[in-house]
Amino acid sequence: MDYQWYPGHMTKARRMMEDNIKLIDLIIEIIDARIPYSSRNPDIDTLAKNKSRIILLNKSDLADEACNQQWIDYYKNMGFYCLKINAKNGLGVKQVPQLINEACKDKIERNKAKGILNRPVRAMIVGIPNVGKSTFINAFAGKACTKTGNKPGVTKGKQWIHINKNLELLDTPGILWPKFDDKAVGLRLAMIGSMNDQILNLEDLAFEILKYIKDNYPGAIQMRYEIDENQEIIQIMDEIGAKRGCLKKNALIDYEKLSGIITDDFRSGRMGRITLEMP
Ligand code: G4P
């Protein structure tokens, strides 16, 4: 299966980012901890040249804890400031302001030297769809923050969220679309649900999910479905289907229904904390 998805929003989103990048000191890039490589858009490195950079490994609750640490080390080694978070329950979000200070230390020092004292850091949140940008902004900014409205010199219509005296967020999250140079990237995006399921073959997808988990997380399938996982994937699917009552009138397996269950179990973490790629 070749997973590709090129929605027409891409050009618009890119232009929005290009238009605003000059106003920004810091780019906070949110990625999915289950696919910290495939959930990045390589264009961001070109767009964000000379800006301070933070990578937040979101949905870290769904990813393998040991892998989270390896990815954090990997991105730190590449020169990014990096932290794992769970935007849904807020874990790690409180550490973000400190990370912002570290990432923008030089900029703040330079401003001080020039006598610019009360200039807040301006940040833009970017990420591909569904990585948790809105959830993060809600957890981070909370209800207490105020929108400061249009400012002189700022592109008309753009609003800034005043987090505190030191930080403002551009309230339009930069939505980027992943590049699919590599088929495996498309497959992993489909696995975590970052692609429109309606364009996917869910039966193939469920097959690939089970295959990856069987090869990389032995015992996880057995634990979830209480079946012997030491058999071919198609037999595993049939057993799960029978156990879960995914049967058609003629007693044949209803693969469509079954695939939905498997995909959903994986995406919501019911098969355990699973990371799909390593640095
Ligand atoms: P986006 O703006 O980047 O497109 O993503 P959004 O915040 O809409 O989040 C997409 C989905 O991911 C939401 O689930 C959200 O709850 C979930 N999510 C975000 N951060 C985390 C996290 O750290 N851990 C986990 N487990 N989930 C997270 P949804 O099913 O679309 O909505 P809801 O039913 O949760 O409200």
PDB file of C-alpha atoms and ligand atoms in Angstrom:
ATOM      1  CA  MET A   1       0.000   0.000   0.000  1.00  0.00           C
ATOM      2  CA  ASP A   2       1.314   3.444  -0.910  1.00  0.00           C
ATOM      3  CA  TYR A   3       0.019   6.090   1.481  1.00  0.00           C
ATOM      4  CA  GLN A   4      -0.022   9.586   0.030  1.00  0.00           C
ATOM      5  CA  TRP A   5      -2.021  12.616   0.993  1.00  0.00           C
ATOM      6  CA  TYR A   6      -1.484  16.091  -0.380  1.00  0.00           C
ATOM      7  CA  PRO A   7      -4.330  18.319   0.747  1.00  0.00           C
ATOM      8  CA  GLY A   8      -4.633  21.675  -0.950  1.00  0.00           C
ATOM      9  CA  HIS A   9      -4.125  23.593   2.309  1.00  0.00           C
ATOM     10  CA  MET A  10      -0.404  23.129   2.079  1.00  0.00           C
ATOM     11  CA  THR A  11       0.430  26.217   0.025  1.00  0.00           C
ATOM     12  CA  LYS A  12      -1.839  28.399   2.139  1.00  0.00           C
ATOM     13  CA  ALA A  13      -0.315  27.147   5.390  1.00  0.00           C
ATOM     14  CA  ARG A  14       3.209  27.690   4.110  1.00  0.00           C
ATOM     15  CA  ARG A  15       2.411  31.217   2.992  1.00  0.00           C
ATOM     16  CA  MET A  16       0.902  32.010   6.388  1.00  0.00           C
ATOM     17  CA  MET A  17       4.095  30.874   8.054  1.00  0.00           C
ATOM     18  CA  GLU A  18       6.369  32.715   5.629  1.00  0.00           C
ATOM     19  CA  ASP A  19       4.371  35.924   6.124  1.00  0.00           C
ATOM     20  CA  ASN A  20       4.718  35.780   9.876  1.00  0.00           C
ATOM     21  CA  ILE A  21       8.111  34.255  10.420  1.00  0.00           C
ATOM     22  CA  LYS A  22       9.840  37.659  10.577  1.00  0.00           C
ATOM     23  CA  LEU A  23       7.783  38.536  13.662  1.00  0.00           C
ATOM     24  CA  ILE A  24       8.812  35.407  15.485  1.00  0.00           C
ATOM     25  CA  ASP A  25      11.755  34.734  17.809  1.00  0.00           C
ATOM     26  CA  LEU A  26      10.982  31.153  18.621  1.00  0.00           C
ATOM     27  CA  ILE A  27       9.430  28.179  16.866  1.00  0.00           C
ATOM     28  CA  ILE A  28       7.824  25.568  19.093  1.00  0.00           C
ATOM     29  CA  GLU A  29       7.394  22.465  17.002  1.00  0.00           C
ATOM     30  CA  ILE A  30       5.006  19.832  18.295  1.00  0.00           C
ATOM     31  CA  ILE A  31       5.571  16.292  17.155  1.00  0.00           C
ATOM     32  CA  ASP A  32       3.987  12.947  17.986  1.00  0.00           C
ATOM     33  CA  ALA A  33       6.181  10.914  20.332  1.00  0.00           C
ATOM     34  CA  ARG A  34       5.144   7.674  18.592  1.00  0.00           C
ATOM     35  CA  ILE A  35       6.668   8.898  15.317  1.00  0.00           C
ATOM     36  CA  PRO A  36       9.154  11.640  16.155  1.00  0.00           C
ATOM     37  CA  TYR A  37      10.713  11.466  12.700  1.00  0.00           C
ATOM     38  CA  SER A  38       7.660  11.013  10.487  1.00  0.00           C
ATOM     39  CA  SER A  39       5.581  13.660  12.269  1.00  0.00           C
ATOM     40  CA  ARG A  40       8.047  16.427  11.364  1.00  0.00           C
ATOM     41  CA  ASN A  41       7.845  18.475   8.220  1.00  0.00           C
ATOM     42  CA  PRO A  42      11.327  18.976   6.767  1.00  0.00           C
ATOM     43  CA  ASP A  43      10.290  22.384   5.338  1.00  0.00           C
ATOM     44  CA  ILE A  44      10.231  23.817   8.822  1.00  0.00           C
ATOM     45  CA  ASP A  45      14.030  23.791   8.982  1.00  0.00           C
ATOM     46  CA  THR A  46      14.185  26.074   5.944  1.00  0.00           C
ATOM     47  CA  LEU A  47      11.378  28.321   7.155  1.00  0.00           C
ATOM     48  CA  ALA A  48      12.712  28.591  10.675  1.00  0.00           C
ATOM     49  CA  LYS A  49      16.308  29.420   9.778  1.00  0.00           C
ATOM     50  CA  ASN A  50      17.996  31.564  12.475  1.00  0.00           C
ATOM     51  CA  LYS A  51      15.108  31.166  14.928  1.00  0.00           C
ATOM     52  CA  SER A  52      15.346  29.562  18.344  1.00  0.00           C
ATOM     53  CA  ARG A  53      13.878  26.084  18.185  1.00  0.00           C
ATOM     54  CA  ILE A  54      12.012  23.877  20.623  1.00  0.00           C
ATOM     55  CA  ILE A  55      10.696  20.421  19.877  1.00  0.00           C
ATOM     56  CA  LEU A  56       7.937  19.072  22.116  1.00  0.00           C
ATOM     57  CA  LEU A  57       7.391  15.331  22.021  1.00  0.00           C
ATOM     58  CA  ASN A  58       3.644  15.306  22.637  1.00  0.00           C
ATOM     59  CA  LYS A  59       1.452  12.259  23.355  1.00  0.00           C
ATOM     60  CA  SER A  60       4.415  10.877  25.254  1.00  0.00           C
ATOM     61  CA  ASP A  61       1.878   8.879  27.314  1.00  0.00           C
ATOM     62  CA  LEU A  62       1.170   6.753  24.224  1.00  0.00           C
ATOM     63  CA  ALA A  63       4.825   6.163  23.325  1.00  0.00           C
ATOM     64  CA  ASP A  64       7.405   3.789  24.729  1.00  0.00           C
ATOM     65  CA  GLU A  65       9.126   5.542  27.652  1.00  0.00           C
ATOM     66  CA  ALA A  66      12.609   4.249  26.777  1.00  0.00           C
ATOM     67  CA  CYS A  67      12.198   5.468  23.192  1.00  0.00           C
ATOM     68  CA  ASN A  68      10.986   8.883  24.401  1.00  0.00           C
ATOM     69  CA  GLN A  69      14.302   9.373  26.142  1.00  0.00           C
ATOM     70  CA  GLN A  70      16.290   8.243  23.113  1.00  0.00           C
ATOM     71  CA  TRP A  71      14.461  10.712  20.885  1.00  0.00           C
ATOM     72  CA  ILE A  72      14.951  13.559  23.368  1.00  0.00           C
ATOM     73  CA  ASP A  73      18.687  12.822  23.440  1.00  0.00           C
ATOM     74  CA  TYR A  74      18.722  12.616  19.650  1.00  0.00           C
ATOM     75  CA  TYR A  75      17.109  16.013  19.131  1.00  0.00           C
ATOM     76  CA  LYS A  76      19.186  17.620  21.889  1.00  0.00           C
ATOM     77  CA  ASN A  77      22.299  16.356  20.129  1.00  0.00           C
ATOM     78  CA  MET A  78      21.050  18.019  16.962  1.00  0.00           C
ATOM     79  CA  GLY A  79      20.915  21.354  18.796  1.00  0.00           C
ATOM     80  CA  PHE A  80      17.192  21.571  19.565  1.00  0.00           C
ATOM     81  CA  TYR A  81      15.729  22.229  22.983  1.00  0.00           C
ATOM     82  CA  CYS A  82      13.511  19.255  23.595  1.00  0.00           C
ATOM     83  CA  LEU A  83      10.985  18.037  26.139  1.00  0.00           C
ATOM     84  CA  LYS A  84       8.361  15.305  26.320  1.00  0.00           C
ATOM     85  CA  ILE A  85       4.857  16.354  27.268  1.00  0.00           C
ATOM     86  CA  ASN A  86       1.315  15.066  27.596  1.00  0.00           C
ATOM     87  CA  ALA A  87      -0.800  18.014  26.503  1.00  0.00           C
ATOM     88  CA  LYS A  88      -3.983  16.121  27.387  1.00  0.00           C
ATOM     89  CA  ASN A  89      -3.309  15.856  31.121  1.00  0.00           C
ATOM     90  CA  GLY A  90      -0.771  18.675  31.259  1.00  0.00           C
ATOM     91  CA  LEU A  91       2.244  16.605  32.288  1.00  0.00           C
ATOM     92  CA  GLY A  92       5.477  18.404  31.367  1.00  0.00           C
ATOM     93  CA  VAL A  93       3.667  21.530  30.184  1.00  0.00           C
ATOM     94  CA  LYS A  94       4.771  23.481  33.287  1.00  0.00           C
ATOM     95  CA  GLN A  95       8.409  22.981  32.272  1.00  0.00           C
ATOM     96  CA  VAL A  96       7.910  24.670  28.907  1.00  0.00           C
ATOM     97  CA  PRO A  97       8.424  28.299  30.128  1.00  0.00           C
ATOM     98  CA  GLN A  98      11.816  27.363  31.555  1.00  0.00           C
ATOM     99  CA  LEU A  99      12.751  25.698  28.263  1.00  0.00           C
ATOM    100  CA  ILE A 100      11.662  28.834  26.374  1.00  0.00           C
ATOM    101  CA  ASN A 101      13.949  30.935  28.564  1.00  0.00           C
ATOM    102  CA  GLU A 102      16.854  28.622  27.854  1.00  0.00           C
ATOM    103  CA  ALA A 103      16.150  28.532  24.120  1.00  0.00           C
ATOM    104  CA  CYS A 104      15.906  32.342  23.905  1.00  0.00           C
ATOM    105  CA  LYS A 105      18.674  33.167  26.380  1.00  0.00           C
ATOM    106  CA  ASP A 106      20.949  34.699  23.734  1.00  0.00           C
ATOM    107  CA  LYS A 107      18.169  36.783  22.247  1.00  0.00           C
ATOM    108  CA  ILE A 108      17.123  38.099  25.680  1.00  0.00           C
ATOM    109  CA  GLU A 109      20.755  38.927  26.501  1.00  0.00           C
ATOM    110  CA  ARG A 110      21.204  40.728  23.171  1.00  0.00           C
ATOM    111  CA  ASN A 111      18.055  42.768  23.793  1.00  0.00           C
ATOM    112  CA  LYS A 112      19.281  43.680  27.279  1.00  0.00           C
ATOM    113  CA  ALA A 113      22.603  44.834  25.860  1.00  0.00           C
ATOM    114  CA  LYS A 114      20.719  47.063  23.437  1.00  0.00           C
ATOM    115  CA  GLY A 115      18.659  48.478  26.289  1.00  0.00           C
ATOM    116  CA  ILE A 116      15.462  46.701  25.142  1.00  0.00           C
ATOM    117  CA  LEU A 117      14.133  45.450  28.433  1.00  0.00           C
ATOM    118  CA  ASN A 118      10.463  44.602  28.285  1.00  0.00           C
ATOM    119  CA  ARG A 119      10.214  42.987  24.894  1.00  0.00           C
ATOM    120  CA  PRO A 120       8.439  39.617  25.214  1.00  0.00           C
ATOM    121  CA  VAL A 121       9.587  36.551  23.300  1.00  0.00           C
ATOM    122  CA  ARG A 122       7.262  35.901  20.387  1.00  0.00           C
ATOM    123  CA  ALA A 123       6.600  32.282  19.623  1.00  0.00           C
ATOM    124  CA  MET A 124       4.793  30.346  16.929  1.00  0.00           C
ATOM    125  CA  ILE A 125       3.460  26.841  17.431  1.00  0.00           C
ATOM    126  CA  VAL A 126       3.816  24.573  14.417  1.00  0.00           C
ATOM    127  CA  GLY A 127       3.102  20.960  13.677  1.00  0.00           C
ATOM    128  CA  ILE A 128       1.353  18.617  11.306  1.00  0.00           C
ATOM    129  CA  PRO A 129      -2.376  17.930  11.838  1.00  0.00           C
ATOM    130  CA  ASN A 130      -3.487  16.027  14.909  1.00  0.00           C
ATOM    131  CA  VAL A 131      -0.223  16.176  16.872  1.00  0.00           C
ATOM    132  CA  GLY A 132      -2.000  18.122  19.610  1.00  0.00           C
ATOM    133  CA  LYS A 133      -1.301  21.797  18.848  1.00  0.00           C
ATOM    134  CA  SER A 134      -4.687  23.062  20.064  1.00  0.00           C
ATOM    135  CA  THR A 135      -4.604  20.830  23.127  1.00  0.00           C
ATOM    136  CA  PHE A 136      -1.144  22.129  23.983  1.00  0.00           C
ATOM    137  CA  ILE A 137      -2.115  25.789  23.510  1.00  0.00           C
ATOM    138  CA  ASN A 138      -5.137  25.296  25.784  1.00  0.00           C
ATOM    139  CA  ALA A 139      -3.044  23.558  28.445  1.00  0.00           C
ATOM    140  CA  PHE A 140      -0.218  26.066  28.170  1.00  0.00           C
ATOM    141  CA  ALA A 141      -2.105  29.315  27.793  1.00  0.00           C
ATOM    142  CA  GLY A 142      -5.139  28.316  29.835  1.00  0.00           C
ATOM    143  CA  LYS A 143      -8.113  30.572  30.270  1.00  0.00           C
ATOM    144  CA  ALA A 144      -6.172  33.222  32.125  1.00  0.00           C
ATOM    145  CA  CYS A 145      -4.440  34.527  29.043  1.00  0.00           C
ATOM    146  CA  THR A 146      -5.745  37.442  27.051  1.00  0.00           C
ATOM    147  CA  LYS A 147      -5.638  38.086  23.364  1.00  0.00           C
ATOM    148  CA  THR A 148      -3.824  41.340  22.850  1.00  0.00           C
ATOM    149  CA  GLY A 149      -5.394  42.146  19.501  1.00  0.00           C
ATOM    150  CA  ASN A 150      -3.698  43.666  16.522  1.00  0.00           C
ATOM    151  CA  LYS A 151      -0.411  45.370  17.099  1.00  0.00           C
ATOM    152  CA  PRO A 152       1.326  47.931  14.958  1.00  0.00           C
ATOM    153  CA  GLY A 153       3.639  46.298  12.493  1.00  0.00           C
ATOM    154  CA  VAL A 154       1.912  42.969  12.836  1.00  0.00           C
ATOM    155  CA  THR A 155       0.153  41.463   9.826  1.00  0.00           C
ATOM    156  CA  LYS A 156      -3.447  42.611   9.899  1.00  0.00           C
ATOM    157  CA  GLY A 157      -5.820  40.137  11.457  1.00  0.00           C
ATOM    158  CA  LYS A 158      -3.168  38.278  13.421  1.00  0.00           C
ATOM    159  CA  GLN A 159      -3.722  38.088  17.133  1.00  0.00           C
ATOM    160  CA  TRP A 160      -1.230  37.562  19.863  1.00  0.00           C
ATOM    161  CA  ILE A 161      -1.962  35.612  22.994  1.00  0.00           C
ATOM    162  CA  HIS A 162      -0.383  37.310  25.961  1.00  0.00           C
ATOM    163  CA  ILE A 163       0.912  34.460  28.130  1.00  0.00           C
ATOM    164  CA  ASN A 164       2.853  36.669  30.542  1.00  0.00           C
ATOM    165  CA  LYS A 165       5.108  39.711  30.366  1.00  0.00           C
ATOM    166  CA  ASN A 166       7.854  37.619  28.850  1.00  0.00           C
ATOM    167  CA  LEU A 167       5.975  35.619  26.251  1.00  0.00           C
ATOM    168  CA  GLU A 168       3.442  36.053  23.461  1.00  0.00           C
ATOM    169  CA  LEU A 169       2.105  33.370  21.158  1.00  0.00           C
ATOM    170  CA  LEU A 170       0.866  33.951  17.652  1.00  0.00           C
ATOM    171  CA  ASP A 171      -2.594  32.470  17.902  1.00  0.00           C
ATOM    172  CA  THR A 172      -2.674  30.872  14.438  1.00  0.00           C
ATOM    173  CA  PRO A 173      -0.988  27.533  14.806  1.00  0.00           C
ATOM    174  CA  GLY A 174       1.144  26.898  11.753  1.00  0.00           C
ATOM    175  CA  ILE A 175      -0.257  23.781  10.189  1.00  0.00           C
ATOM    176  CA  LEU A 176       2.273  21.927   8.127  1.00  0.00           C
ATOM    177  CA  TRP A 177       1.777  18.862   6.060  1.00  0.00           C
ATOM    178  CA  PRO A 178       4.225  16.018   6.141  1.00  0.00           C
ATOM    179  CA  LYS A 179       6.351  15.129   3.171  1.00  0.00           C
ATOM    180  CA  PHE A 180       6.132  11.599   1.954  1.00  0.00           C
ATOM    181  CA  ASP A 181       9.480  11.003   0.300  1.00  0.00           C
ATOM    182  CA  ASP A 182       9.509   7.706   2.067  1.00  0.00           C
ATOM    183  CA  LYS A 183       6.577   5.255   1.893  1.00  0.00           C
ATOM    184  CA  ALA A 184       7.221   4.207   5.490  1.00  0.00           C
ATOM    185  CA  VAL A 185       6.500   7.775   6.638  1.00  0.00           C
ATOM    186  CA  GLY A 186       3.041   7.645   5.046  1.00  0.00           C
ATOM    187  CA  LEU A 187       2.325   4.284   6.622  1.00  0.00           C
ATOM    188  CA  ARG A 188       3.285   5.466  10.114  1.00  0.00           C
ATOM    189  CA  LEU A 189       1.205   8.633   9.774  1.00  0.00           C
ATOM    190  CA  ALA A 190      -1.739   6.456   8.785  1.00  0.00           C
ATOM    191  CA  MET A 191      -1.102   4.138  11.730  1.00  0.00           C
ATOM    192  CA  ILE A 192      -1.359   6.917  14.321  1.00  0.00           C
ATOM    193  CA  GLY A 193      -4.377   8.488  12.614  1.00  0.00           C
ATOM    194  CA  SER A 194      -2.804  11.606  11.140  1.00  0.00           C
ATOM    195  CA  MET A 195      -4.276  10.865   7.736  1.00  0.00           C
ATOM    196  CA  ASN A 196      -7.846  10.801   6.621  1.00  0.00           C
ATOM    197  CA  ASP A 197      -8.992   7.203   7.286  1.00  0.00           C
ATOM    198  CA  GLN A 198     -11.461   7.438   4.430  1.00  0.00           C
ATOM    199  CA  ILE A 199      -8.646   7.311   1.892  1.00  0.00           C
ATOM    200  CA  LEU A 200      -6.994   4.328   3.558  1.00  0.00           C
ATOM    201  CA  ASN A 201      -7.446   0.603   3.299  1.00  0.00           C
ATOM    202  CA  LEU A 202      -8.131  -0.064   6.982  1.00  0.00           C
ATOM    203  CA  GLU A 203      -7.737  -3.827   6.648  1.00  0.00           C
ATOM    204  CA  ASP A 204      -4.182  -3.450   5.351  1.00  0.00           C
ATOM    205  CA  LEU A 205      -3.526  -0.867   8.021  1.00  0.00           C
ATOM    206  CA  ALA A 206      -4.707  -3.149  10.846  1.00  0.00           C
ATOM    207  CA  PHE A 207      -2.533  -5.906   9.390  1.00  0.00           C
ATOM    208  CA  GLU A 208       0.535  -3.610   9.414  1.00  0.00           C
ATOM    209  CA  ILE A 209      -0.182  -2.476  12.983  1.00  0.00           C
ATOM    210  CA  LEU A 210      -0.373  -6.052  14.257  1.00  0.00           C
ATOM    211  CA  LYS A 211       2.735  -7.031  12.302  1.00  0.00           C
ATOM    212  CA  TYR A 212       4.773  -4.174  13.779  1.00  0.00           C
ATOM    213  CA  ILE A 213       3.598  -4.862  17.314  1.00  0.00           C
ATOM    214  CA  LYS A 214       4.184  -8.598  17.039  1.00  0.00           C
ATOM    215  CA  ASP A 215       7.747  -8.020  15.748  1.00  0.00           C
ATOM    216  CA  ASN A 216       8.679  -5.204  18.103  1.00  0.00           C
ATOM    217  CA  TYR A 217       6.579  -5.585  21.242  1.00  0.00           C
ATOM    218  CA  PRO A 218       6.297  -9.314  21.865  1.00  0.00           C
ATOM    219  CA  GLY A 219       3.511 -10.171  24.281  1.00  0.00           C
ATOM    220  CA  ALA A 220       1.488  -6.987  23.686  1.00  0.00           C
ATOM    221  CA  ILE A 221      -1.081  -8.603  21.377  1.00  0.00           C
ATOM    222  CA  GLN A 222      -1.419 -11.620  23.637  1.00  0.00           C
ATOM    223  CA  MET A 223      -1.969  -9.380  26.634  1.00  0.00           C
ATOM    224  CA  ARG A 224      -4.608  -7.261  24.942  1.00  0.00           C
ATOM    225  CA  TYR A 225      -6.636  -9.989  23.227  1.00  0.00           C
ATOM    226  CA  GLU A 226      -5.784 -13.085  25.265  1.00  0.00           C
ATOM    227  CA  ILE A 227      -4.846 -15.099  22.212  1.00  0.00           C
ATOM    228  CA  ASP A 228      -1.723 -16.970  21.137  1.00  0.00           C
ATOM    229  CA  GLU A 229       0.280 -14.442  19.123  1.00  0.00           C
ATOM    230  CA  ASN A 230       2.698 -17.031  17.757  1.00  0.00           C
ATOM    231  CA  GLN A 231       0.892 -17.494  14.490  1.00  0.00           C
ATOM    232  CA  GLU A 232       0.522 -15.719  11.154  1.00  0.00           C
ATOM    233  CA  ILE A 233      -0.951 -12.204  11.308  1.00  0.00           C
ATOM    234  CA  ILE A 234      -4.020 -13.237   9.330  1.00  0.00           C
ATOM    235  CA  GLN A 235      -4.694 -16.035  11.823  1.00  0.00           C
ATOM    236  CA  ILE A 236      -4.251 -13.564  14.672  1.00  0.00           C
ATOM    237  CA  MET A 237      -6.797 -11.303  12.976  1.00  0.00           C
ATOM    238  CA  ASP A 238      -9.245 -14.167  12.577  1.00  0.00           C
ATOM    239  CA  GLU A 239      -8.926 -15.108  16.249  1.00  0.00           C
ATOM    240  CA  ILE A 240      -9.416 -11.538  17.433  1.00  0.00           C
ATOM    241  CA  GLY A 241     -12.387 -11.231  15.068  1.00  0.00           C
ATOM    242  CA  ALA A 242     -14.022 -14.356  16.438  1.00  0.00           C
ATOM    243  CA  LYS A 243     -13.391 -13.317  20.044  1.00  0.00           C
ATOM    244  CA  ARG A 244     -14.729  -9.816  19.494  1.00  0.00           C
ATOM    245  CA  GLY A 245     -17.807 -11.010  17.637  1.00  0.00           C
ATOM    246  CA  CYS A 246     -16.775  -9.411  14.344  1.00  0.00           C
ATOM    247  CA  LEU A 247     -18.756 -11.892  12.287  1.00  0.00           C
ATOM    248  CA  LYS A 248     -20.984 -11.477   9.296  1.00  0.00           C
ATOM    249  CA  LYS A 249     -24.311 -13.313   8.918  1.00  0.00           C
ATOM    250  CA  ASN A 250     -22.588 -16.218   7.175  1.00  0.00           C
ATOM    251  CA  ALA A 251     -20.133 -16.581  10.106  1.00  0.00           C
ATOM    252  CA  LEU A 252     -17.260 -15.137   8.053  1.00  0.00           C
ATOM    253  CA  ILE A 253     -15.015 -12.555   9.716  1.00  0.00           C
ATOM    254  CA  ASP A 254     -16.137  -8.961   9.263  1.00  0.00           C
ATOM    255  CA  TYR A 255     -12.679  -7.570   8.516  1.00  0.00           C
ATOM    256  CA  GLU A 256     -13.893  -4.011   8.205  1.00  0.00           C
ATOM    257  CA  LYS A 257     -15.307  -3.951  11.714  1.00  0.00           C
ATOM    258  CA  LEU A 258     -12.329  -5.878  13.083  1.00  0.00           C
ATOM    259  CA  SER A 259      -9.843  -3.489  11.464  1.00  0.00           C
ATOM    260  CA  GLY A 260     -11.619  -0.557  13.076  1.00  0.00           C
ATOM    261  CA  ILE A 261     -11.295  -2.176  16.514  1.00  0.00           C
ATOM    262  CA  ILE A 262      -7.595  -3.022  16.079  1.00  0.00           C
ATOM    263  CA  THR A 263      -6.715   0.420  14.724  1.00  0.00           C
ATOM    264  CA  ASP A 264      -8.630   2.151  17.495  1.00  0.00           C
ATOM    265  CA  ASP A 265      -7.084  -0.033  20.216  1.00  0.00           C
ATOM    266  CA  PHE A 266      -3.626   0.813  18.965  1.00  0.00           C
ATOM    267  CA  ARG A 267      -4.209   4.553  18.546  1.00  0.00           C
ATOM    268  CA  SER A 268      -5.697   4.971  21.990  1.00  0.00           C
ATOM    269  CA  GLY A 269      -2.884   3.090  23.702  1.00  0.00           C
ATOM    270  CA  ARG A 270      -4.884   0.004  24.675  1.00  0.00           C
ATOM    271  CA  MET A 271      -2.146  -2.235  23.262  1.00  0.00           C
ATOM    272  CA  GLY A 272       0.407  -0.503  25.468  1.00  0.00           C
ATOM    273  CA  ARG A 273       2.857   2.317  24.933  1.00  0.00           C
ATOM    274  CA  ILE A 274       4.291   1.823  21.481  1.00  0.00           C
ATOM    275  CA  THR A 275       6.799   3.820  19.423  1.00  0.00           C
ATOM    276  CA  LEU A 276       6.871   3.169  15.692  1.00  0.00           C
ATOM    277  CA  GLU A 277      10.346   4.421  14.818  1.00  0.00           C
ATOM    278  CA  MET A 278      13.737   4.857  16.412  1.00  0.00           C
ATOM    279  CA  PRO A 279      16.353   7.543  15.851  1.00  0.00           C
TER     280      PRO A 279
HETATM  281  P1  G4P B   1      -4.061  19.550  16.374  1.00  0.00           P
HETATM  282  O1  G4P B   1      -4.487  20.869  16.926  1.00  0.00           O
HETATM  283  O2  G4P B   1      -2.578  19.454  16.255  1.00  0.00           O
HETATM  284  O3  G4P B   1      -4.725  19.144  15.101  1.00  0.00           O
HETATM  285  O4  G4P B   1      -4.434  18.428  17.459  1.00  0.00           O
HETATM  286  P2  G4P B   1      -5.523  18.473  18.653  1.00  0.00           P
HETATM  287  O5  G4P B   1      -5.040  19.390  19.738  1.00  0.00           O
HETATM  288  O6  G4P B   1      -6.850  18.712  18.070  1.00  0.00           O
HETATM  289  O7  G4P B   1      -5.400  16.977  19.217  1.00  0.00           O
HETATM  290  C1  G4P B   1      -5.718  15.847  18.430  1.00  0.00           C
HETATM  291  C2  G4P B   1      -6.123  14.703  19.322  1.00  0.00           C
HETATM  292  O8  G4P B   1      -5.006  14.291  20.109  1.00  0.00           O
HETATM  293  C3  G4P B   1      -7.237  15.015  20.315  1.00  0.00           C
HETATM  294  O9  G4P B   1      -7.992  13.821  20.481  1.00  0.00           O
HETATM  295  C4  G4P B   1      -6.482  15.295  21.605  1.00  0.00           C
HETATM  296  O10 G4P B   1      -7.257  15.062  22.764  1.00  0.00           O
HETATM  297  C5  G4P B   1      -5.382  14.254  21.486  1.00  0.00           C
HETATM  298  N1  G4P B   1      -4.188  14.608  22.272  1.00  0.00           N
HETATM  299  C6  G4P B   1      -3.521  15.773  22.260  1.00  0.00           C
HETATM  300  N2  G4P B   1      -2.457  15.718  23.079  1.00  0.00           N
HETATM  301  C7  G4P B   1      -2.439  14.481  23.622  1.00  0.00           C
HETATM  302  C8  G4P B   1      -1.552  13.804  24.539  1.00  0.00           C
HETATM  303  O11 G4P B   1      -0.534  14.315  24.999  1.00  0.00           O
HETATM  304  N3  G4P B   1      -1.876  12.511  24.833  1.00  0.00           N
HETATM  305  C9  G4P B   1      -2.968  11.887  24.314  1.00  0.00           C
HETATM  306  N4  G4P B   1      -3.191  10.634  24.685  1.00  0.00           N
HETATM  307  N5  G4P B   1      -3.810  12.491  23.450  1.00  0.00           N
HETATM  308  C10 G4P B   1      -3.546  13.776  23.115  1.00  0.00           C
HETATM  309  P3  G4P B   1      -9.430  13.646  19.896  1.00  0.00           P
HETATM  310  O12 G4P B   1      -9.778  12.232  20.082  1.00  0.00           O
HETATM  311  O13 G4P B   1      -9.457  14.219  18.521  1.00  0.00           O
HETATM  312  O14 G4P B   1     -10.267  14.574  20.789  1.00  0.00           O
HETATM  313  P4  G4P B   1     -10.723  14.325  22.327  1.00  0.00           P
HETATM  314  O15 G4P B   1     -11.799  13.301  22.231  1.00  0.00           O
HETATM  315  O16 G4P B   1      -9.546  13.840  23.105  1.00  0.00           O
HETATM  316  O17 G4P B   1     -11.187  15.671  22.755  1.00  0.00           O
END
